[in-house]
Structure formats: structure tokens, C-alpha cells
Short mmCIF file of C-alpha atoms and ligand atoms in Angstrom, two decimals:
data_model
loop_
_atom_site.label_atom_id
_atom_site.label_comp_id
_atom_site.label_asym_id
_atom_site.label_seq_id
_atom_site.Cartn_x
_atom_site.Cartn_y
_atom_site.Cartn_z
CA MET T 1 -110.96 -101.57 -37.18
CA ASN T 2 -107.66 -99.96 -38.05
CA SER T 3 -108.86 -96.42 -37.48
CA ALA T 4 -110.00 -94.88 -34.25
CA PRO T 5 -111.86 -91.71 -35.26
CA GLY T 6 -110.50 -88.70 -33.46
CA SER T 7 -107.45 -90.44 -32.01
CA ALA T 8 -104.57 -87.97 -32.03
CA ALA T 9 -101.43 -89.71 -33.20
CA ASP T 10 -99.45 -86.60 -32.33
CA ILE T 11 -96.08 -85.63 -33.72
CA THR T 12 -92.97 -86.35 -31.63
CA ALA T 13 -90.50 -83.63 -30.65
CA ASP T 14 -87.90 -85.58 -32.61
CA GLU T 15 -89.95 -85.39 -35.79
CA TRP T 16 -90.52 -81.65 -35.44
CA GLU T 17 -86.80 -81.19 -34.91
CA ARG T 18 -85.85 -83.32 -37.93
CA ALA T 19 -88.28 -81.41 -40.14
CA VAL T 20 -86.99 -78.00 -39.00
CA VAL T 21 -83.32 -78.98 -39.41
CA SER T 22 -83.93 -80.49 -42.88
CA ILE T 23 -85.70 -77.38 -44.09
CA MET T 24 -83.19 -74.94 -42.58
CA GLU T 25 -80.23 -76.88 -44.00
CA ALA T 26 -81.72 -77.50 -47.46
CA GLU T 27 -80.44 -75.41 -50.33
CA ALA T 28 -83.93 -75.49 -51.81
CA VAL T 29 -87.23 -77.03 -50.75
CA CYS T 30 -89.84 -78.60 -53.05
CA LEU T 31 -93.49 -78.38 -52.00
CA ALA T 32 -96.39 -80.45 -53.34
CA CYS T 33 -100.06 -80.76 -52.38
CA HIS T 34 -102.67 -83.28 -53.48
CA ILE T 35 -104.20 -83.24 -56.96
CA CYS T 36 -107.45 -81.34 -57.57
CA PRO T 37 -106.46 -79.31 -54.51
CA ASP T 38 -109.04 -78.11 -52.00
CA GLY T 39 -108.66 -75.09 -49.73
CA ASP T 40 -106.68 -77.02 -47.14
CA ALA T 41 -104.18 -78.53 -49.59
CA LEU T 42 -103.50 -75.38 -51.59
CA GLY T 43 -103.89 -72.96 -48.66
CA SER T 44 -101.39 -74.87 -46.49
CA MET T 45 -98.86 -75.12 -49.29
CA LEU T 46 -99.13 -71.46 -50.31
CA ALA T 47 -98.82 -70.35 -46.69
CA PHE T 48 -95.70 -72.45 -46.34
CA ALA T 49 -94.26 -71.17 -49.62
CA GLN T 50 -94.61 -67.63 -48.28
CA ALA T 51 -92.84 -68.66 -45.07
CA LEU T 52 -89.92 -70.02 -47.12
CA GLN T 53 -89.90 -66.79 -49.12
CA ALA T 54 -89.68 -64.83 -45.86
CA LEU T 55 -86.69 -66.99 -44.85
CA GLY T 56 -85.03 -66.32 -48.22
CA LYS T 57 -85.08 -70.06 -48.94
CA PRO T 58 -85.44 -71.03 -52.62
CA PHE T 59 -88.44 -73.29 -53.28
CA THR T 60 -90.66 -74.87 -55.90
CA ALA T 61 -94.38 -75.31 -55.15
CA SER T 62 -96.79 -77.23 -57.37
CA PHE T 63 -99.38 -79.97 -57.69
CA GLY T 64 -99.74 -82.81 -60.17
CA ASP T 65 -101.57 -82.68 -63.50
CA ALA T 66 -104.02 -81.31 -64.36
CA PHE T 67 -102.41 -78.12 -63.12
CA VAL T 68 -105.55 -76.01 -62.78
CA VAL T 69 -106.38 -73.97 -59.69
CA PRO T 70 -110.08 -74.54 -58.84
CA ARG T 71 -112.18 -71.42 -59.49
CA ILE T 72 -113.27 -70.96 -55.90
CA LEU T 73 -109.61 -70.79 -54.79
CA ARG T 74 -108.44 -68.20 -57.30
CA PHE T 75 -108.57 -65.45 -54.68
CA LEU T 76 -105.89 -67.09 -52.51
CA PRO T 77 -102.79 -64.98 -51.85
CA ALA T 78 -99.47 -66.07 -53.40
CA LEU T 79 -100.83 -68.12 -56.33
CA ASP T 80 -98.04 -66.49 -58.35
CA LEU T 81 -95.55 -68.58 -56.33
CA LEU T 82 -96.75 -71.78 -58.04
CA THR T 83 -94.63 -73.53 -60.66
CA HIS T 84 -95.97 -75.79 -63.43
CA PRO T 85 -95.35 -79.49 -62.55
CA ASP T 86 -93.40 -79.89 -65.83
CA ASP T 87 -90.78 -77.56 -64.36
CA TYR T 88 -90.58 -79.39 -61.00
CA PRO T 89 -87.14 -80.81 -60.02
CA ALA T 90 -87.04 -84.49 -61.00
CA GLU T 91 -84.95 -85.49 -57.98
CA PRO T 92 -85.75 -83.09 -55.12
CA ASP T 93 -83.38 -82.92 -52.18
CA VAL T 94 -85.99 -82.05 -49.54
CA MET T 95 -89.67 -82.32 -50.39
CA VAL T 96 -92.68 -81.41 -48.23
CA THR T 97 -96.15 -82.78 -49.06
CA PHE T 98 -99.40 -81.16 -47.91
CA ASP T 99 -102.74 -82.84 -47.15
CA ALA T 100 -101.86 -85.96 -49.16
CA ALA T 101 -102.78 -89.19 -47.35
CA SER T 102 -100.85 -91.37 -49.77
CA ARG T 103 -98.21 -90.94 -52.46
CA ASP T 104 -100.64 -91.53 -55.31
CA ARG T 105 -102.66 -88.48 -54.20
CA LEU T 106 -99.77 -86.41 -55.61
CA GLY T 107 -100.60 -87.52 -59.15
CA SER T 108 -97.74 -86.83 -61.55
CA LEU T 109 -95.53 -85.56 -58.67
CA ALA T 110 -95.61 -89.02 -57.02
CA ALA T 111 -92.62 -89.87 -59.25
CA ASN T 112 -90.70 -86.93 -57.78
CA VAL T 113 -91.47 -88.17 -54.24
CA ARG T 114 -89.91 -91.53 -55.14
CA LYS T 115 -86.70 -89.78 -56.20
CA ALA T 116 -86.50 -87.28 -53.33
CA ARG T 117 -83.78 -87.75 -50.72
CA GLU T 118 -86.01 -86.60 -47.89
CA VAL T 119 -89.81 -86.38 -47.82
CA ILE T 120 -91.58 -84.54 -45.01
CA VAL T 121 -95.24 -85.60 -44.97
CA LEU T 122 -97.42 -82.88 -43.45
CA ASP T 123 -101.00 -84.10 -43.06
CA HIS T 124 -103.97 -84.91 -40.81
CA HIS T 125 -105.68 -87.91 -42.49
CA SER T 126 -106.17 -91.01 -40.34
CA SER T 127 -105.71 -93.02 -43.55
CA ASN T 128 -102.19 -91.55 -44.05
CA THR T 129 -99.84 -94.28 -45.30
CA ARG T 130 -96.68 -92.60 -43.91
CA PHE T 131 -94.91 -92.64 -47.25
CA GLY T 132 -92.16 -90.16 -46.32
CA THR T 133 -88.99 -90.04 -44.23
CA THR T 134 -90.35 -87.60 -41.61
CA HIS T 135 -94.03 -87.55 -40.66
CA LEU T 136 -95.78 -84.46 -39.36
CA VAL T 137 -99.12 -86.26 -39.32
CA ASP T 138 -101.59 -85.23 -36.63
CA THR T 139 -104.84 -87.14 -37.08
CA GLY T 140 -106.38 -85.02 -34.33
CA ALA T 141 -105.79 -81.80 -36.31
CA ALA T 142 -108.85 -80.26 -37.96
CA ALA T 143 -106.85 -79.32 -41.04
CA THR T 144 -103.40 -79.68 -42.54
CA ALA T 145 -103.34 -75.88 -42.24
CA ALA T 146 -103.21 -76.25 -38.43
CA VAL T 147 -100.12 -78.48 -38.71
CA ALA T 148 -98.54 -76.13 -41.28
CA GLU T 149 -99.06 -73.18 -38.90
CA ARG T 150 -97.12 -75.01 -36.19
CA LEU T 151 -94.22 -75.71 -38.54
CA ILE T 152 -94.19 -72.09 -39.73
CA GLY T 153 -94.02 -71.02 -36.08
CA ARG T 154 -91.14 -73.40 -35.39
CA LEU T 155 -89.25 -71.90 -38.34
CA GLY T 156 -89.64 -68.52 -36.63
CA VAL T 157 -91.69 -66.90 -39.38
CA PRO T 158 -94.38 -64.49 -38.11
CA LEU T 159 -97.93 -64.70 -39.48
CA THR T 160 -98.50 -62.03 -42.11
CA HIS T 161 -102.00 -61.25 -43.39
CA ASP T 162 -101.38 -63.25 -46.58
CA ILE T 163 -99.90 -66.30 -44.82
CA ALA T 164 -102.80 -66.21 -42.36
CA LEU T 165 -105.41 -65.91 -45.12
CA ASP T 166 -104.10 -69.03 -46.89
CA LEU T 167 -104.16 -70.93 -43.58
CA TYR T 168 -107.61 -69.57 -42.69
CA VAL T 169 -109.08 -70.88 -45.96
CA GLY T 170 -107.65 -74.32 -45.14
CA LEU T 171 -109.15 -74.17 -41.66
CA ILE T 172 -112.65 -73.06 -42.71
CA THR T 173 -112.92 -75.47 -45.63
CA ASP T 174 -111.89 -78.53 -43.62
CA THR T 175 -114.09 -77.64 -40.62
CA GLY T 176 -117.06 -76.68 -42.82
CA SER T 177 -116.95 -73.18 -41.33
CA PHE T 178 -116.28 -74.43 -37.79
CA LYS T 179 -119.19 -76.89 -37.88
CA TYR T 180 -117.54 -80.33 -37.87
CA ALA T 181 -116.53 -82.39 -34.83
CA ALA T 182 -112.86 -81.47 -35.26
CA THR T 183 -113.71 -77.86 -34.29
CA THR T 184 -111.99 -77.81 -30.90
CA PRO T 185 -111.16 -74.82 -28.70
CA ASP T 186 -107.68 -74.97 -30.28
CA VAL T 187 -109.24 -74.47 -33.72
CA HIS T 188 -110.99 -71.30 -32.55
CA GLU T 189 -107.82 -70.14 -30.83
CA LEU T 190 -105.91 -70.56 -34.11
CA ALA T 191 -108.71 -68.87 -36.07
CA GLY T 192 -108.51 -65.95 -33.63
CA ARG T 193 -104.79 -65.51 -34.21
CA LEU T 194 -105.29 -65.70 -37.98
CA LEU T 195 -108.14 -63.15 -37.91
CA ALA T 196 -105.99 -60.83 -35.81
CA THR T 197 -103.79 -60.23 -38.89
CA GLY T 198 -106.67 -58.35 -40.49
CA ILE T 199 -108.62 -61.05 -42.34
CA ARG T 200 -112.24 -60.14 -43.11
CA PRO T 201 -114.24 -63.33 -42.53
CA GLU T 202 -117.29 -62.11 -44.47
CA SER T 203 -115.33 -61.60 -47.70
CA VAL T 204 -113.59 -64.97 -47.35
CA ALA T 205 -116.94 -66.69 -46.73
CA ARG T 206 -118.43 -64.98 -49.78
CA GLU T 207 -115.61 -66.35 -51.97
CA VAL T 208 -115.60 -69.86 -50.52
CA TRP T 209 -119.28 -70.58 -49.79
CA ASP T 210 -121.68 -67.93 -50.89
CA ARG T 211 -121.30 -67.44 -54.63
CA ALA T 212 -121.86 -69.32 -57.89
CA PRO T 213 -122.88 -68.48 -61.46
CA PHE T 214 -126.60 -68.74 -62.24
CA GLY T 215 -126.02 -72.09 -64.03
CA TYR T 216 -125.36 -73.67 -60.63
CA LEU T 217 -129.07 -73.49 -59.81
CA PRO T 218 -130.39 -75.70 -62.65
CA VAL T 219 -127.50 -78.18 -62.17
CA LEU T 220 -128.31 -78.38 -58.46
CA SER T 221 -131.99 -78.80 -59.29
CA ALA T 222 -131.25 -81.75 -61.60
CA ALA T 223 -129.00 -83.41 -59.01
CA LEU T 224 -131.45 -82.92 -56.12
CA GLY T 225 -134.38 -84.00 -58.29
CA ARG T 226 -132.90 -87.45 -58.79
CA ALA T 227 -131.66 -87.96 -55.21
CA THR T 228 -132.51 -91.42 -53.88
CA LEU T 229 -133.15 -92.27 -50.22
CA GLU T 230 -132.38 -95.84 -49.15
CA PRO T 231 -133.52 -96.12 -45.51
CA GLU T 232 -132.45 -99.76 -45.12
CA VAL T 233 -128.71 -99.17 -45.78
CA ALA T 234 -126.25 -99.70 -42.88
CA GLY T 235 -128.67 -101.66 -40.76
CA GLY T 236 -131.40 -99.05 -41.10
CA LEU T 237 -129.30 -95.92 -40.58
CA GLY T 238 -130.02 -94.89 -44.17
CA MET T 239 -128.17 -93.54 -47.19
CA VAL T 240 -129.04 -90.75 -49.61
CA TRP T 241 -127.23 -90.52 -52.92
CA THR T 242 -127.34 -88.72 -56.24
CA THR T 243 -125.35 -87.95 -59.39
CA VAL T 244 -124.25 -84.79 -61.18
CA THR T 245 -123.58 -85.64 -64.81
CA ARG T 246 -121.53 -83.98 -67.53
CA ALA T 247 -124.79 -83.49 -69.43
CA ASP T 248 -126.27 -81.53 -66.47
CA ARG T 249 -123.28 -79.22 -66.50
CA ALA T 250 -123.01 -78.92 -70.29
CA ALA T 251 -126.61 -77.67 -70.46
CA CYS T 252 -125.65 -74.70 -68.27
CA GLY T 253 -121.96 -74.28 -69.09
CA LEU T 254 -121.03 -75.05 -65.48
CA PRO T 255 -117.42 -76.12 -64.82
CA TYR T 256 -116.78 -79.26 -62.77
CA ASP T 257 -114.89 -77.48 -60.02
CA LEU T 258 -118.01 -75.61 -58.86
CA LEU T 259 -119.70 -78.81 -57.63
CA GLU T 260 -117.99 -79.08 -54.26
CA GLY T 261 -120.98 -77.74 -52.32
CA VAL T 262 -123.57 -80.22 -53.65
CA ILE T 263 -122.72 -82.81 -50.99
CA ASP T 264 -123.38 -80.25 -48.25
CA ILE T 265 -126.99 -79.93 -49.37
CA VAL T 266 -127.55 -83.65 -49.94
CA ARG T 267 -126.12 -84.57 -46.53
CA ARG T 268 -128.80 -82.52 -44.74
CA THR T 269 -131.23 -85.42 -45.19
CA ASP T 270 -132.53 -86.32 -41.72
CA GLU T 271 -133.38 -89.88 -42.71
CA ALA T 272 -129.83 -90.73 -43.82
CA GLU T 273 -126.69 -91.36 -41.77
CA LEU T 274 -124.77 -91.52 -45.05
CA ALA T 275 -124.68 -89.20 -48.08
CA VAL T 276 -122.98 -89.87 -51.42
CA VAL T 277 -122.63 -87.65 -54.49
CA PHE T 278 -121.20 -88.97 -57.76
CA LYS T 279 -119.76 -86.07 -59.80
CA GLU T 280 -118.83 -86.76 -63.42
CA ASP T 281 -115.71 -84.84 -64.40
CA ASP T 282 -114.77 -83.60 -67.89
CA GLU T 283 -112.96 -86.86 -68.68
CA GLY T 284 -116.01 -88.96 -67.80
CA ALA T 285 -114.63 -90.31 -64.51
CA TRP T 286 -116.81 -90.08 -61.38
CA GLN T 287 -115.38 -88.21 -58.42
CA VAL T 288 -117.31 -89.53 -55.45
CA SER T 289 -117.90 -87.58 -52.22
CA THR T 290 -119.14 -89.46 -49.15
CA ARG T 291 -120.22 -88.14 -45.76
CA SER T 292 -121.27 -89.76 -42.48
CA ARG T 293 -122.94 -88.35 -39.38
CA GLY T 294 -120.48 -90.33 -37.23
CA ARG T 295 -121.77 -93.88 -36.81
CA VAL T 296 -120.21 -95.29 -40.00
CA ASP T 297 -116.58 -94.71 -41.02
CA VAL T 298 -116.80 -93.62 -44.67
CA GLY T 299 -112.99 -93.31 -44.79
CA LEU T 300 -112.69 -97.10 -44.45
CA ALA T 301 -115.26 -97.66 -47.20
CA CYS T 302 -113.49 -95.25 -49.55
CA VAL T 303 -110.08 -96.81 -48.87
CA ALA T 304 -111.62 -100.17 -49.83
CA LEU T 305 -112.68 -98.59 -53.13
CA GLY T 306 -109.24 -97.12 -53.87
CA GLY T 307 -109.76 -93.68 -52.33
CA GLY T 308 -109.31 -92.24 -48.86
CA GLY T 309 -110.28 -89.55 -46.42
CA HIS T 310 -111.59 -89.15 -42.89
CA PRO T 311 -114.18 -91.13 -40.87
CA GLY T 312 -116.79 -88.45 -41.54
CA ALA T 313 -115.77 -87.22 -45.02
CA ALA T 314 -114.04 -89.25 -47.68
CA GLY T 315 -113.94 -89.86 -51.41
CA PHE T 316 -112.80 -92.04 -54.26
CA THR T 317 -112.53 -91.97 -58.04
CA LEU T 318 -114.74 -94.32 -60.05
CA HIS T 319 -114.04 -95.36 -63.63
CA GLY T 320 -116.98 -97.74 -63.82
CA ASP T 321 -120.69 -97.97 -63.41
CA VAL T 322 -122.49 -95.89 -60.75
CA ALA T 323 -125.12 -98.58 -60.00
CA HIS T 324 -122.36 -101.11 -59.32
CA ALA T 325 -120.51 -98.67 -57.04
CA VAL T 326 -123.73 -97.95 -55.11
CA GLN T 327 -124.10 -101.69 -54.53
CA GLN T 328 -120.49 -101.91 -53.31
CA LEU T 329 -121.14 -99.03 -50.92
CA ARG T 330 -124.30 -100.71 -49.54
CA GLU T 331 -122.23 -103.82 -48.79
CA LEU T 332 -119.28 -101.91 -47.29
CA PHE T 333 -121.49 -99.68 -45.14
CA ALA T 334 -123.30 -102.76 -43.78
CA GLN T 335 -119.99 -104.36 -42.75
CA ILE T 336 -118.48 -101.19 -41.30
CA GLU T 337 -121.62 -100.38 -39.33
CA VAL T 338 -121.69 -103.87 -37.82
CA ALA T 339 -118.00 -103.59 -36.98
CA THR T 340 -118.30 -100.20 -35.24
CA ARG T 341 -121.31 -101.37 -33.17
CA SER T 342 -119.65 -104.53 -31.90
P1 AMP I 1 -114.43 -84.30 -50.91
O1 AMP I 1 -115.65 -85.17 -50.89
O2 AMP I 1 -113.87 -84.13 -52.27
O3 AMP I 1 -114.66 -83.01 -50.18
O4 AMP I 1 -113.32 -85.09 -50.10
C1 AMP I 1 -113.50 -85.49 -48.76
C2 AMP I 1 -112.24 -86.12 -48.25
O5 AMP I 1 -111.95 -87.30 -48.98
C3 AMP I 1 -111.01 -85.26 -48.36
O6 AMP I 1 -110.34 -85.31 -47.12
C4 AMP I 1 -110.15 -85.88 -49.43
O7 AMP I 1 -108.81 -85.84 -49.07
C5 AMP I 1 -110.64 -87.31 -49.52
N1 AMP I 1 -110.73 -87.73 -50.92
C6 AMP I 1 -111.61 -87.28 -51.84
N2 AMP I 1 -111.44 -87.88 -53.03
C7 AMP I 1 -110.42 -88.74 -52.86
C8 AMP I 1 -109.75 -89.68 -53.73
N3 AMP I 1 -110.10 -89.83 -55.02
N4 AMP I 1 -108.74 -90.40 -53.21
C9 AMP I 1 -108.38 -90.26 -51.92
N5 AMP I 1 -108.96 -89.40 -51.04
C10 AMP I 1 -109.97 -88.66 -51.50
MN1 MN I 2 -107.73 -82.10 -48.97
MN1 MN I 3 -107.35 -81.55 -45.15
#
């Protein structure tokens, strides 16, 4: 196994120092987060953009095509600081990437990473490929937002309400509202400092978790209605899986980016260690979410299928047949389970 879940490959003092010096000495800094950004990717980057603004440092912040902010994140502070990727410097001097485990997760901005003189990779994925020149990668961190907060502190920028809110959204999305194993005392300590700036947790939770248009209900019903339980997968640990098709969404006018929560309902299944949801996007590709209760490393399985993620939560993009991918997952989960037991 090349990944030890929960092992903290912490960041050296030298790397912190190099990152701080590069940013302070740069004339301008280019920021990028992973494509189809989640709360952690976009929240970390927008918090950092505000820190650079406070320092008076010119910056560009963006993410690769398609440049569309997901609906549930449209309440984040500082969205107006984003630049369209078409207007991104082709050859950045200093670039900082957020929550991207590999260069290809930056989509169209991967080309800009190749041309950048210096690339500071700020992340927490155990599958991180260390594609930069300086690596602020803490695989023990619950969220990239937690690493970003440390860098903001080292740059001497105080936490404003708006910086804290962007970081808080990263922290709650990646810990599933402080439910996942990565929710350490340090996570609560950080959340406490963020809340102290005046954040109202109930209004953030309402935006992130507790709202959807009515059309979400029939789409959810269709997806749950065809869920399949396979108790024999992974040596008897069990897998539950389902699909959400374009046709389901078209019938209710539901946009793709409102499907993030479906996996959280499917993964409740007591009889299954593993949960998988295939979500068909507007182009007809399947965005696949996988979750594990801890005895099977889904990150390894998703890396094998061209994606990535964490031991407990990972994903990949599928351009082929769902039935074939389910078969591949059955085989991978069997191997990974055997490997983790031995
Ligand atoms: P999601 O199921 O979309 O919530 O994603 C769970 C985790 O898997 C996140 O940490 C993502 O960074 C990672 N992930 C999801 N989709 C992909 C993908 N296509 N390629 C690489 N990593 C992915
Ligand atoms: Mn992410
Ligand atoms: Mn993350």
C-alpha cells in the first residue's frame, strides 16, 4: 500500500519559509484551485486572495474551464475577486494551487502551471503527486482551508469575517460538518477562531446543506429508487451504488451542481462498507463519488481509475459504461480490502 490513511506528512519549516519568501517577494501571485470547485477548493483560494489583497499584493485567482461557480457556493465572500481563466497570465511567476492533488485537476490552468517559474502546492490529499516546486501538503489536515489558514497567519494577515467565512466553508464541507475522522481537536480549535469573527453557523449550514429547489426531491427519489445493494463486494463488507442521470434532472430542471448531497444519503446504508454514486453531467460524462467507512481505501481505487481523493472519500470521471465501471470497482475493492487486511 502506498498510502497510510491519516499519516501526517507534515510541512517542514524550510518549506513554510520558502513559500512565505516567494509570496512576499513576488510582484504578483497567481492562484488556482481544482476544476468543478467544492467549498474547500474555492473557499481556501478566496480566503487567500483576500489575504493578498490585504497585503496590497497584486493577484489573479481562477479555476479551469468550465468557469462556473457551483450554485451552493454563490454566497461565498469575495467571488468578485475571481478572473476568467482566459485572462490568466500564460507564464505566471509565482503560482499557488489549492486542493488540487495533481496537475490535471487544474483543467485548462494545468498549462499555466507548466510555464510557471515557481509553483506552491497547498493541499491535504494523500494522493498528492507533488507537482510543484514548494509543497505545503499536510495529509493529516482535515481541509486545504486549514493549511491555507496557517499560511495566511505566517504572512501576518489577521482573520477578517470574510476571510474566516471562506475558510469555514472549506472546513465544514471537507469534514462533513465536523463528522468525519479528520475532525480533531485542532479542527474545532480552528473553527472556534473562525466563528469568533462573527460567522453565524446556522446561516452557513442553511446555504451549504439545508436547501434545494423542489425538483431535488423527485431526482433524489429516482436515484434512491434504483439503488443496488451488493453484500458480497469487498469480501462481504458490501457496496451500495446508484446513478443520477441527465434524464432524471431534465424532467425536473435540476442543474448538475445540486447533486453533491446524494452520496451522503446513499452512504447511510448499514449493510454497505462502500457507497458509489454515478452522476451524469451535462456533457454526458459520469462524475463518480465513492465513500468508505474506513476498511477499504477508495482513494486507491479511484486513482486506479484515473481519479483521486482520500481513503474515505474519492472520485473519478467516467467516459464509458456504468456497468463496466461497477465491475472494475468490484475487482479493485476486493484487492484493496485483501491488501489492507493482510
Ligand atoms: P466528491 O465525491 O466529488 O465529493 O469528491 C470526493 C473526493 O474525491 C474529493 O476530495 C475530490 O478531490 C476527489 N475527486 C472527486 N472527483 C475527482 C476526479 N475526477 N479526479 C480526482 N479526484 C477527484
Ligand atoms: Mn476538493
Ligand atoms: Mn479538500
